[in-house]
PDB file of N, CA and C in Angstrom:
ATOM      1  N   MET A   3       5.046  54.702  58.267  1.00 94.00           N
ATOM      2  CA  MET A   3       5.161  54.641  56.829  1.00 94.00           C
ATOM      3  C   MET A   3       6.048  55.771  56.336  1.00 94.00           C
ATOM      4  N   ASP A   4       6.695  55.524  55.214  1.00 95.00           N
ATOM      5  CA  ASP A   4       7.510  56.541  54.556  1.00 95.00           C
ATOM      6  C   ASP A   4       6.994  56.746  53.140  1.00 95.00           C
ATOM      7  N   ILE A   5       7.353  57.889  52.561  1.00 97.00           N
ATOM      8  CA  ILE A   5       7.112  58.148  51.146  1.00 97.00           C
ATOM      9  C   ILE A   5       8.476  58.171  50.474  1.00 97.00           C
ATOM     10  N   GLY A   6       8.583  57.490  49.349  1.00 97.00           N
ATOM     11  CA  GLY A   6       9.845  57.448  48.630  1.00 97.00           C
ATOM     12  C   GLY A   6       9.616  57.404  47.130  1.00 97.00           C
ATOM     13  N   LYS A   7      10.719  57.462  46.386  1.00 97.00           N
ATOM     14  CA  LYS A   7      10.672  57.435  44.929  1.00 97.00           C
ATOM     15  C   LYS A   7      11.448  56.228  44.426  1.00 97.00           C
ATOM     16  N   ILE A   8      10.845  55.475  43.510  1.00 98.00           N
ATOM     17  CA  ILE A   8      11.510  54.315  42.920  1.00 98.00           C
ATOM     18  C   ILE A   8      12.611  54.820  41.989  1.00 98.00           C
ATOM     19  N   VAL A   9      13.844  54.327  42.230  1.00 98.00           N
ATOM     20  CA  VAL A   9      14.979  54.758  41.414  1.00 98.00           C
ATOM     21  C   VAL A   9      15.704  53.582  40.750  1.00 98.00           C
ATOM     22  N   GLY A  10      15.230  52.350  40.964  1.00 98.00           N
ATOM     23  CA  GLY A  10      15.900  51.216  40.333  1.00 98.00           C
ATOM     24  C   GLY A  10      15.324  49.885  40.751  1.00 98.00           C
ATOM     25  N   ASN A  11      15.938  48.825  40.234  1.00 97.00           N
ATOM     26  CA  ASN A  11      15.531  47.443  40.511  1.00 97.00           C
ATOM     27  C   ASN A  11      16.683  46.683  41.148  1.00 97.00           C
ATOM     28  N   VAL A  12      16.352  45.590  41.831  1.00 97.00           N
ATOM     29  CA  VAL A  12      17.355  44.685  42.384  1.00 97.00           C
ATOM     30  C   VAL A  12      17.096  43.299  41.800  1.00 97.00           C
ATOM     31  N   TRP A  13      18.170  42.682  41.278  1.00 95.00           N
ATOM     32  CA  TRP A  13      18.093  41.293  40.829  1.00 95.00           C
ATOM     33  C   TRP A  13      19.059  40.497  41.676  1.00 95.00           C
ATOM     34  N   ALA A  14      18.600  39.393  42.218  1.00 93.00           N
ATOM     35  CA  ALA A  14      19.446  38.523  43.033  1.00 93.00           C
ATOM     36  C   ALA A  14      19.152  37.079  42.648  1.00 93.00           C
ATOM     37  N   THR A  15      20.101  36.455  41.983  1.00 90.00           N
ATOM     38  CA  THR A  15      19.872  35.068  41.565  1.00 90.00           C
ATOM     39  C   THR A  15      20.042  34.104  42.729  1.00 90.00           C
ATOM     40  N   ARG A  16      20.850  34.468  43.704  1.00 93.00           N
ATOM     41  CA  ARG A  16      21.011  33.650  44.908  1.00 93.00           C
ATOM     42  C   ARG A  16      20.394  34.406  46.074  1.00 93.00           C
ATOM     43  N   LYS A  17      19.341  33.842  46.629  1.00 92.00           N
ATOM     44  CA  LYS A  17      18.609  34.514  47.711  1.00 92.00           C
ATOM     45  C   LYS A  17      17.814  33.478  48.489  1.00 92.00           C
ATOM     46  N   ASP A  18      17.252  33.898  49.604  1.00 92.00           N
ATOM     47  CA  ASP A  18      16.361  33.045  50.381  1.00 92.00           C
ATOM     48  C   ASP A  18      15.228  32.586  49.475  1.00 92.00           C
ATOM     49  N   GLU A  19      14.907  31.315  49.518  1.00 91.00           N
ATOM     50  CA  GLU A  19      13.862  30.731  48.672  1.00 91.00           C
ATOM     51  C   GLU A  19      12.521  31.440  48.826  1.00 91.00           C
ATOM     52  N   LYS A  20      12.250  31.961  50.004  1.00 88.00           N
ATOM     53  CA  LYS A  20      10.970  32.628  50.256  1.00 88.00           C
ATOM     54  C   LYS A  20      10.850  33.966  49.505  1.00 88.00           C
ATOM     55  N   LEU A  21      11.975  34.493  49.020  1.00 89.00           N
ATOM     56  CA  LEU A  21      11.947  35.743  48.253  1.00 89.00           C
ATOM     57  C   LEU A  21      11.637  35.514  46.777  1.00 89.00           C
ATOM     58  N   CYS A  22      11.622  34.265  46.339  1.00 89.00           N
ATOM     59  CA  CYS A  22      11.322  33.974  44.936  1.00 89.00           C
ATOM     60  C   CYS A  22       9.926  34.506  44.592  1.00 89.00           C
ATOM     61  N   GLY A  23       9.838  35.201  43.471  1.00 88.00           N
ATOM     62  CA  GLY A  23       8.576  35.782  43.042  1.00 88.00           C
ATOM     63  C   GLY A  23       8.343  37.193  43.550  1.00 88.00           C
ATOM     64  N   GLN A  24       9.202  37.681  44.444  1.00 90.00           N
ATOM     65  CA  GLN A  24       9.074  39.043  44.958  1.00 90.00           C
ATOM     66  C   GLN A  24       9.835  40.010  44.061  1.00 90.00           C
ATOM     67  N   LYS A  25       9.188  41.077  43.631  1.00 94.00           N
ATOM     68  CA  LYS A  25       9.841  42.139  42.864  1.00 94.00           C
ATOM     69  C   LYS A  25      10.485  43.078  43.873  1.00 94.00           C
ATOM     70  N   LEU A  26      11.797  43.282  43.765  1.00 96.00           N
ATOM     71  CA  LEU A  26      12.534  44.123  44.700  1.00 96.00           C
ATOM     72  C   LEU A  26      12.948  45.411  44.000  1.00 96.00           C
ATOM     73  N   LEU A  27      12.631  46.534  44.614  1.00 98.00           N
ATOM     74  CA  LEU A  27      12.895  47.839  44.028  1.00 98.00           C
ATOM     75  C   LEU A  27      13.778  48.683  44.933  1.00 98.00           C
ATOM     76  N   VAL A  28      14.596  49.554  44.320  1.00 98.00           N
ATOM     77  CA  VAL A  28      15.453  50.482  45.049  1.00 98.00           C
ATOM     78  C   VAL A  28      14.675  51.785  45.224  1.00 98.00           C
ATOM     79  N   VAL A  29      14.668  52.299  46.452  1.00 98.00           N
ATOM     80  CA  VAL A  29      13.866  53.473  46.788  1.00 98.00           C
ATOM     81  C   VAL A  29      14.731  54.527  47.481  1.00 98.00           C
ATOM     82  N   LYS A  30      14.518  55.801  47.117  1.00 98.00           N
ATOM     83  CA  LYS A  30      15.076  56.942  47.853  1.00 98.00           C
ATOM     84  C   LYS A  30      13.938  57.485  48.719  1.00 98.00           C
ATOM     85  N   ILE A  31      14.186  57.648  50.007  1.00 97.00           N
ATOM     86  CA  ILE A  31      13.164  58.103  50.949  1.00 97.00           C
ATOM     87  C   ILE A  31      13.160  59.624  51.035  1.00 97.00           C
ATOM     88  N   LEU A  32      11.954  60.215  50.998  1.00 96.00           N
ATOM     89  CA  LEU A  32      11.825  61.666  51.128  1.00 96.00           C
ATOM     90  C   LEU A  32      12.209  62.125  52.532  1.00 96.00           C
ATOM     91  N   LYS A  33      12.956  63.216  52.581  1.00 93.00           N
ATOM     92  CA  LYS A  33      13.299  63.872  53.842  1.00 93.00           C
ATOM     93  C   LYS A  33      12.346  65.046  54.058  1.00 93.00           C
ATOM     94  N   THR A  34      12.194  65.851  53.013  1.00 90.00           N
ATOM     95  CA  THR A  34      11.190  66.907  52.958  1.00 90.00           C
ATOM     96  C   THR A  34      10.478  66.735  51.624  1.00 90.00           C
ATOM     97  N   LYS A  35       9.535  67.600  51.320  1.00 87.00           N
ATOM     98  CA  LYS A  35       8.791  67.444  50.068  1.00 87.00           C
ATOM     99  C   LYS A  35       9.707  67.477  48.848  1.00 87.00           C
ATOM    100  N   ASP A  36      10.828  68.188  48.928  1.00 88.00           N
ATOM    101  CA  ASP A  36      11.706  68.372  47.779  1.00 88.00           C
ATOM    102  C   ASP A  36      13.089  67.744  47.915  1.00 88.00           C
ATOM    103  N   THR A  37      13.408  67.150  49.063  1.00 93.00           N
ATOM    104  CA  THR A  37      14.744  66.565  49.244  1.00 93.00           C
ATOM    105  C   THR A  37      14.634  65.128  49.746  1.00 93.00           C
ATOM    106  N   TYR A  38      15.712  64.384  49.518  1.00 95.00           N
ATOM    107  CA  TYR A  38      15.738  62.970  49.882  1.00 95.00           C
ATOM    108  C   TYR A  38      16.801  62.690  50.926  1.00 95.00           C
ATOM    109  N   LYS A  39      16.574  61.663  51.737  1.00 96.00           N
ATOM    110  CA  LYS A  39      17.569  61.209  52.701  1.00 96.00           C
ATOM    111  C   LYS A  39      18.736  60.578  51.951  1.00 96.00           C
ATOM    112  N   GLU A  40      19.889  60.505  52.605  1.00 97.00           N
ATOM    113  CA  GLU A  40      21.061  59.847  52.029  1.00 97.00           C
ATOM    114  C   GLU A  40      20.806  58.344  51.932  1.00 97.00           C
ATOM    115  N   GLY A  41      21.401  57.714  50.944  1.00 96.00           N
ATOM    116  CA  GLY A  41      21.341  56.264  50.824  1.00 96.00           C
ATOM    117  C   GLY A  41      20.090  55.772  50.121  1.00 96.00           C
ATOM    118  N   PHE A  42      19.978  54.455  50.078  1.00 97.00           N
ATOM    119  CA  PHE A  42      18.883  53.786  49.397  1.00 97.00           C
ATOM    120  C   PHE A  42      18.245  52.750  50.310  1.00 97.00           C
ATOM    121  N   MET A  43      17.040  52.356  49.965  1.00 96.00           N
ATOM    122  CA  MET A  43      16.332  51.271  50.644  1.00 96.00           C
ATOM    123  C   MET A  43      15.869  50.283  49.586  1.00 96.00           C
ATOM    124  N   VAL A  44      15.866  49.013  49.916  1.00 97.00           N
ATOM    125  CA  VAL A  44      15.289  48.004  49.035  1.00 97.00           C
ATOM    126  C   VAL A  44      13.956  47.588  49.642  1.00 97.00           C
ATOM    127  N   ALA A  45      12.907  47.572  48.811  1.00 97.00           N
ATOM    128  CA  ALA A  45      11.578  47.211  49.299  1.00 97.00           C
ATOM    129  C   ALA A  45      10.922  46.233  48.331  1.00 97.00           C
ATOM    130  N   ALA A  46      10.199  45.271  48.879  1.00 95.00           N
ATOM    131  CA  ALA A  46       9.404  44.360  48.060  1.00 95.00           C
ATOM    132  C   ALA A  46       8.192  45.134  47.543  1.00 95.00           C
ATOM    133  N   ASP A  47       7.845  44.905  46.278  1.00 95.00           N
ATOM    134  CA  ASP A  47       6.738  45.643  45.666  1.00 95.00           C
ATOM    135  C   ASP A  47       5.455  44.834  45.739  1.00 95.00           C
ATOM    136  N   ASN A  48       4.454  45.401  46.378  1.00 91.00           N
ATOM    137  CA  ASN A  48       3.148  44.749  46.461  1.00 91.00           C
ATOM    138  C   ASN A  48       2.065  45.636  45.848  1.00 91.00           C
ATOM    139  N   ALA A  49       2.497  46.667  45.080  1.00 94.00           N
ATOM    140  CA  ALA A  49       1.525  47.613  44.533  1.00 94.00           C
ATOM    141  C   ALA A  49       1.682  47.844  43.031  1.00 94.00           C
ATOM    142  N   GLY A  50       2.603  47.123  42.395  1.00 95.00           N
ATOM    143  CA  GLY A  50       2.803  47.309  40.961  1.00 95.00           C
ATOM    144  C   GLY A  50       3.484  48.617  40.615  1.00 95.00           C
ATOM    145  N   ALA A  51       4.405  49.064  41.463  1.00 96.00           N
ATOM    146  CA  ALA A  51       5.102  50.327  41.242  1.00 96.00           C
ATOM    147  C   ALA A  51       6.153  50.189  40.147  1.00 96.00           C
ATOM    148  N   GLY A  52       6.535  51.335  39.581  1.00 95.00           N
ATOM    149  CA  GLY A  52       7.550  51.345  38.541  1.00 95.00           C
ATOM    150  C   GLY A  52       8.526  52.482  38.741  1.00 95.00           C
ATOM    151  N   ASN A  53       9.558  52.507  37.908  1.00 97.00           N
ATOM    152  CA  ASN A  53      10.603  53.514  38.015  1.00 97.00           C
ATOM    153  C   ASN A  53      10.020  54.933  37.970  1.00 97.00           C
ATOM    154  N   GLY A  54      10.439  55.763  38.935  1.00 96.00           N
ATOM    155  CA  GLY A  54       9.989  57.144  39.009  1.00 96.00           C
ATOM    156  C   GLY A  54       8.734  57.362  39.828  1.00 96.00           C
ATOM    157  N   ASP A  55       8.026  56.299  40.207  1.00 97.00           N
ATOM    158  CA  ASP A  55       6.801  56.440  41.005  1.00 97.00           C
ATOM    159  C   ASP A  55       7.112  56.870  42.433  1.00 97.00           C
ATOM    160  N   LEU A  56       6.239  57.710  43.002  1.00 97.00           N
ATOM    161  CA  LEU A  56       6.256  57.977  44.437  1.00 97.00           C
ATOM    162  C   LEU A  56       5.432  56.887  45.091  1.00 97.00           C
ATOM    163  N   VAL A  57       5.945  56.314  46.181  1.00 98.00           N
ATOM    164  CA  VAL A  57       5.288  55.161  46.791  1.00 98.00           C
ATOM    165  C   VAL A  57       5.194  55.296  48.305  1.00 98.00           C
ATOM    166  N   LEU A  58       4.233  54.575  48.888  1.00 97.00           N
ATOM    167  CA  LEU A  58       4.106  54.426  50.341  1.00 97.00           C
ATOM    168  C   LEU A  58       4.831  53.159  50.741  1.00 97.00           C
ATOM    169  N   ILE A  59       5.661  53.259  51.762  1.00 97.00           N
ATOM    170  CA  ILE A  59       6.446  52.110  52.206  1.00 97.00           C
ATOM    171  C   ILE A  59       6.112  51.796  53.650  1.00 97.00           C
ATOM    172  N   SER A  60       5.736  50.552  53.876  1.00 95.00           N
ATOM    173  CA  SER A  60       5.502  50.056  55.225  1.00 95.00           C
ATOM    174  C   SER A  60       6.753  49.296  55.647  1.00 95.00           C
ATOM    175  N   LYS A  61       7.159  49.453  56.932  1.00 93.00           N
ATOM    176  CA  LYS A  61       8.385  48.811  57.391  1.00 93.00           C
ATOM    177  C   LYS A  61       8.115  47.927  58.606  1.00 93.00           C
ATOM    178  N   GLY A  62       9.075  47.062  58.887  1.00 87.00           N
ATOM    179  CA  GLY A  62       8.996  46.185  60.046  1.00 87.00           C
ATOM    180  C   GLY A  62       7.992  45.065  59.855  1.00 87.00           C
ATOM    181  N   SER A  63       7.402  44.602  60.947  1.00 83.00           N
ATOM    182  CA  SER A  63       6.465  43.478  60.870  1.00 83.00           C
ATOM    183  C   SER A  63       5.239  43.827  60.038  1.00 83.00           C
ATOM    184  N   SER A  64       4.883  45.101  59.977  1.00 85.00           N
ATOM    185  CA  SER A  64       3.750  45.523  59.148  1.00 85.00           C
ATOM    186  C   SER A  64       4.017  45.292  57.666  1.00 85.00           C
ATOM    187  N   ALA A  65       5.270  45.329  57.268  1.00 83.00           N
ATOM    188  CA  ALA A  65       5.623  45.099  55.869  1.00 83.00           C
ATOM    189  C   ALA A  65       5.251  43.680  55.435  1.00 83.00           C
ATOM    190  N   ARG A  66       5.409  42.721  56.321  1.00 81.00           N
ATOM    191  CA  ARG A  66       5.072  41.331  55.989  1.00 81.00           C
ATOM    192  C   ARG A  66       3.565  41.094  55.943  1.00 81.00           C
ATOM    193  N   GLU A  67       2.797  41.897  56.660  1.00 78.00           N
ATOM    194  CA  GLU A  67       1.340  41.744  56.665  1.00 78.00           C
ATOM    195  C   GLU A  67       0.744  41.955  55.281  1.00 78.00           C
ATOM    196  N   SER A  68       1.392  42.783  54.473  1.00 74.00           N
ATOM    197  CA  SER A  68       0.887  43.114  53.151  1.00 74.00           C
ATOM    198  C   SER A  68       1.149  42.015  52.127  1.00 74.00           C
ATOM    199  N   ILE A  69       2.106  41.153  52.410  1.00 76.00           N
ATOM    200  CA  ILE A  69       2.477  40.080  51.482  1.00 76.00           C
ATOM    201  C   ILE A  69       1.664  38.841  51.813  1.00 76.00           C
ATOM    202  N   GLU A  70       1.203  38.144  50.762  1.00 73.00           N
ATOM    203  CA  GLU A  70       0.343  36.967  50.975  1.00 73.00           C
ATOM    204  C   GLU A  70       0.972  35.931  51.891  1.00 73.00           C
ATOM    205  N   LYS A  71       2.258  35.666  51.724  1.00 69.00           N
ATOM    206  CA  LYS A  71       2.952  34.699  52.571  1.00 69.00           C
ATOM    207  C   LYS A  71       3.623  35.470  53.703  1.00 69.00           C
ATOM    208  N   SER A  72       3.159  35.286  54.912  1.00 68.00           N
ATOM    209  CA  SER A  72       3.641  36.104  56.032  1.00 68.00           C
ATOM    210  C   SER A  72       5.057  35.749  56.481  1.00 68.00           C
ATOM    211  N   HIS A  73       5.632  34.680  55.958  1.00 82.00           N
ATOM    212  CA  HIS A  73       6.969  34.275  56.396  1.00 82.00           C
ATOM    213  C   HIS A  73       8.063  34.725  55.438  1.00 82.00           C
ATOM    214  N   VAL A  74       7.759  35.676  54.557  1.00 86.00           N
ATOM    215  CA  VAL A  74       8.755  36.206  53.635  1.00 86.00           C
ATOM    216  C   VAL A  74       9.681  37.147  54.410  1.00 86.00           C
ATOM    217  N   PRO A  75      11.016  36.983  54.277  1.00 90.00           N
ATOM    218  CA  PRO A  75      11.947  37.789  55.072  1.00 90.00           C
ATOM    219  C   PRO A  75      12.173  39.188  54.499  1.00 90.00           C
ATOM    220  N   VAL A  76      11.170  40.057  54.630  1.00 91.00           N
ATOM    221  CA  VAL A  76      11.306  41.450  54.196  1.00 91.00           C
ATOM    222  C   VAL A  76      11.028  42.367  55.377  1.00 91.00           C
ATOM    223  N   ASP A  77      11.656  43.528  55.377  1.00 91.00           N
ATOM    224  CA  ASP A  77      11.358  44.516  56.411  1.00 91.00           C
ATOM    225  C   ASP A  77      10.881  45.827  55.812  1.00 91.00           C
ATOM    226  N   ALA A  78      10.650  45.851  54.473  1.00 95.00           N
ATOM    227  CA  ALA A  78      10.081  47.029  53.819  1.00 95.00           C
ATOM    228  C   ALA A  78       9.270  46.555  52.616  1.00 95.00           C
ATOM    229  N   THR A  79       8.025  47.023  52.523  1.00 95.00           N
ATOM    230  CA  THR A  79       7.143  46.653  51.415  1.00 95.00           C
ATOM    231  C   THR A  79       6.459  47.900  50.872  1.00 95.00           C
ATOM    232  N   ILE A  80       6.412  47.990  49.550  1.00 96.00           N
ATOM    233  CA  ILE A  80       5.675  49.075  48.899  1.00 96.00           C
ATOM    234  C   ILE A  80       4.207  48.684  48.923  1.00 96.00           C
ATOM    235  N   VAL A  81       3.389  49.494  49.588  1.00 96.00           N
ATOM    236  CA  VAL A  81       1.979  49.164  49.770  1.00 96.00           C
ATOM    237  C   VAL A  81       1.047  50.081  48.997  1.00 96.00           C
ATOM    238  N   GLY A  82       1.602  51.094  48.319  1.00 96.00           N
ATOM    239  CA  GLY A  82       0.752  51.995  47.540  1.00 96.00           C
ATOM    240  C   GLY A  82       1.572  52.897  46.642  1.00 96.00           C
ATOM    241  N   VAL A  83       0.957  53.320  45.544  1.00 98.00           N
ATOM    242  CA  VAL A  83       1.558  54.302  44.637  1.00 98.00           C
ATOM    243  C   VAL A  83       0.851  55.631  44.900  1.00 98.00           C
ATOM    244  N   VAL A  84       1.629  56.668  45.187  1.00 97.00           N
ATOM    245  CA  VAL A  84       1.085  57.975  45.562  1.00 97.00           C
ATOM    246  C   VAL A  84       0.709  58.761  44.309  1.00 97.00           C
ATOM    247  N   ASP A  85      -0.541  59.226  44.250  1.00 96.00           N
ATOM    248  CA  ASP A  85      -0.971  60.087  43.154  1.00 96.00           C
ATOM    249  C   ASP A  85      -0.544  61.530  43.407  1.00 96.00           C
ATOM    250  N   SER A  86      -0.731  61.988  44.634  1.00 93.00           N
ATOM    251  CA  SER A  86      -0.297  63.332  45.029  1.00 93.00           C
ATOM    252  C   SER A  86      -0.314  63.414  46.545  1.00 93.00           C
ATOM    253  N   PHE A  87       0.368  64.429  47.066  1.00 91.00           N
ATOM    254  CA  PHE A  87       0.304  64.677  48.508  1.00 91.00           C
ATOM    255  C   PHE A  87       0.581  66.151  48.763  1.00 91.00           C
ATOM    256  N   GLU A  88       0.115  66.628  49.908  1.00 90.00           N
ATOM    257  CA  GLU A  88       0.296  68.021  50.302  1.00 90.00           C
ATOM    258  C   GLU A  88       1.045  68.069  51.615  1.00 90.00           C
ATOM    259  N   VAL A  89       1.898  69.072  51.749  1.00 87.00           N
ATOM    260  CA  VAL A  89       2.583  69.326  53.004  1.00 87.00           C
ATOM    261  C   VAL A  89       2.292  70.773  53.376  1.00 87.00           C
ATOM    262  N   PHE A  90       1.745  70.967  54.564  1.00 86.00           N
ATOM    263  CA  PHE A  90       1.420  72.307  55.038  1.00 86.00           C
ATOM    264  C   PHE A  90       2.528  72.790  55.947  1.00 86.00           C
ATOM    265  N   ASP A  91       3.123  73.933  55.625  1.00 73.00           N
ATOM    266  CA  ASP A  91       4.185  74.504  56.448  1.00 73.00           C
ATOM    267  C   ASP A  91       3.599  75.014  57.756  1.00 73.00           C
ATOM    268  N   GLU A  92       4.384  74.880  58.805  1.00 51.00           N
ATOM    269  CA  GLU A  92       3.934  75.371  60.109  1.00 51.00           C
ATOM    270  C   GLU A  92       4.356  76.791  60.323  1.00 51.00           C
TER     271      GLU A  92
END
């Protein structure tokens, strides 16, 4: 799982039929507690997340387990909205 921040939405009028009804969000993935990895990820929302939320992202086959229809072609799903988290320095 990764932790990321919602930074936008994706709209696609032409897409695989199985994606209909899926809310797709743009996510920046945390690298450290205060910095983000380069680039963006698109994830299906299964937790009711919104812009600016910190979220838990499940990837790969586990991402499809969270969606009611297991044959949806996604490889990243938002499975939770993070209230807070702690990182202990070593």
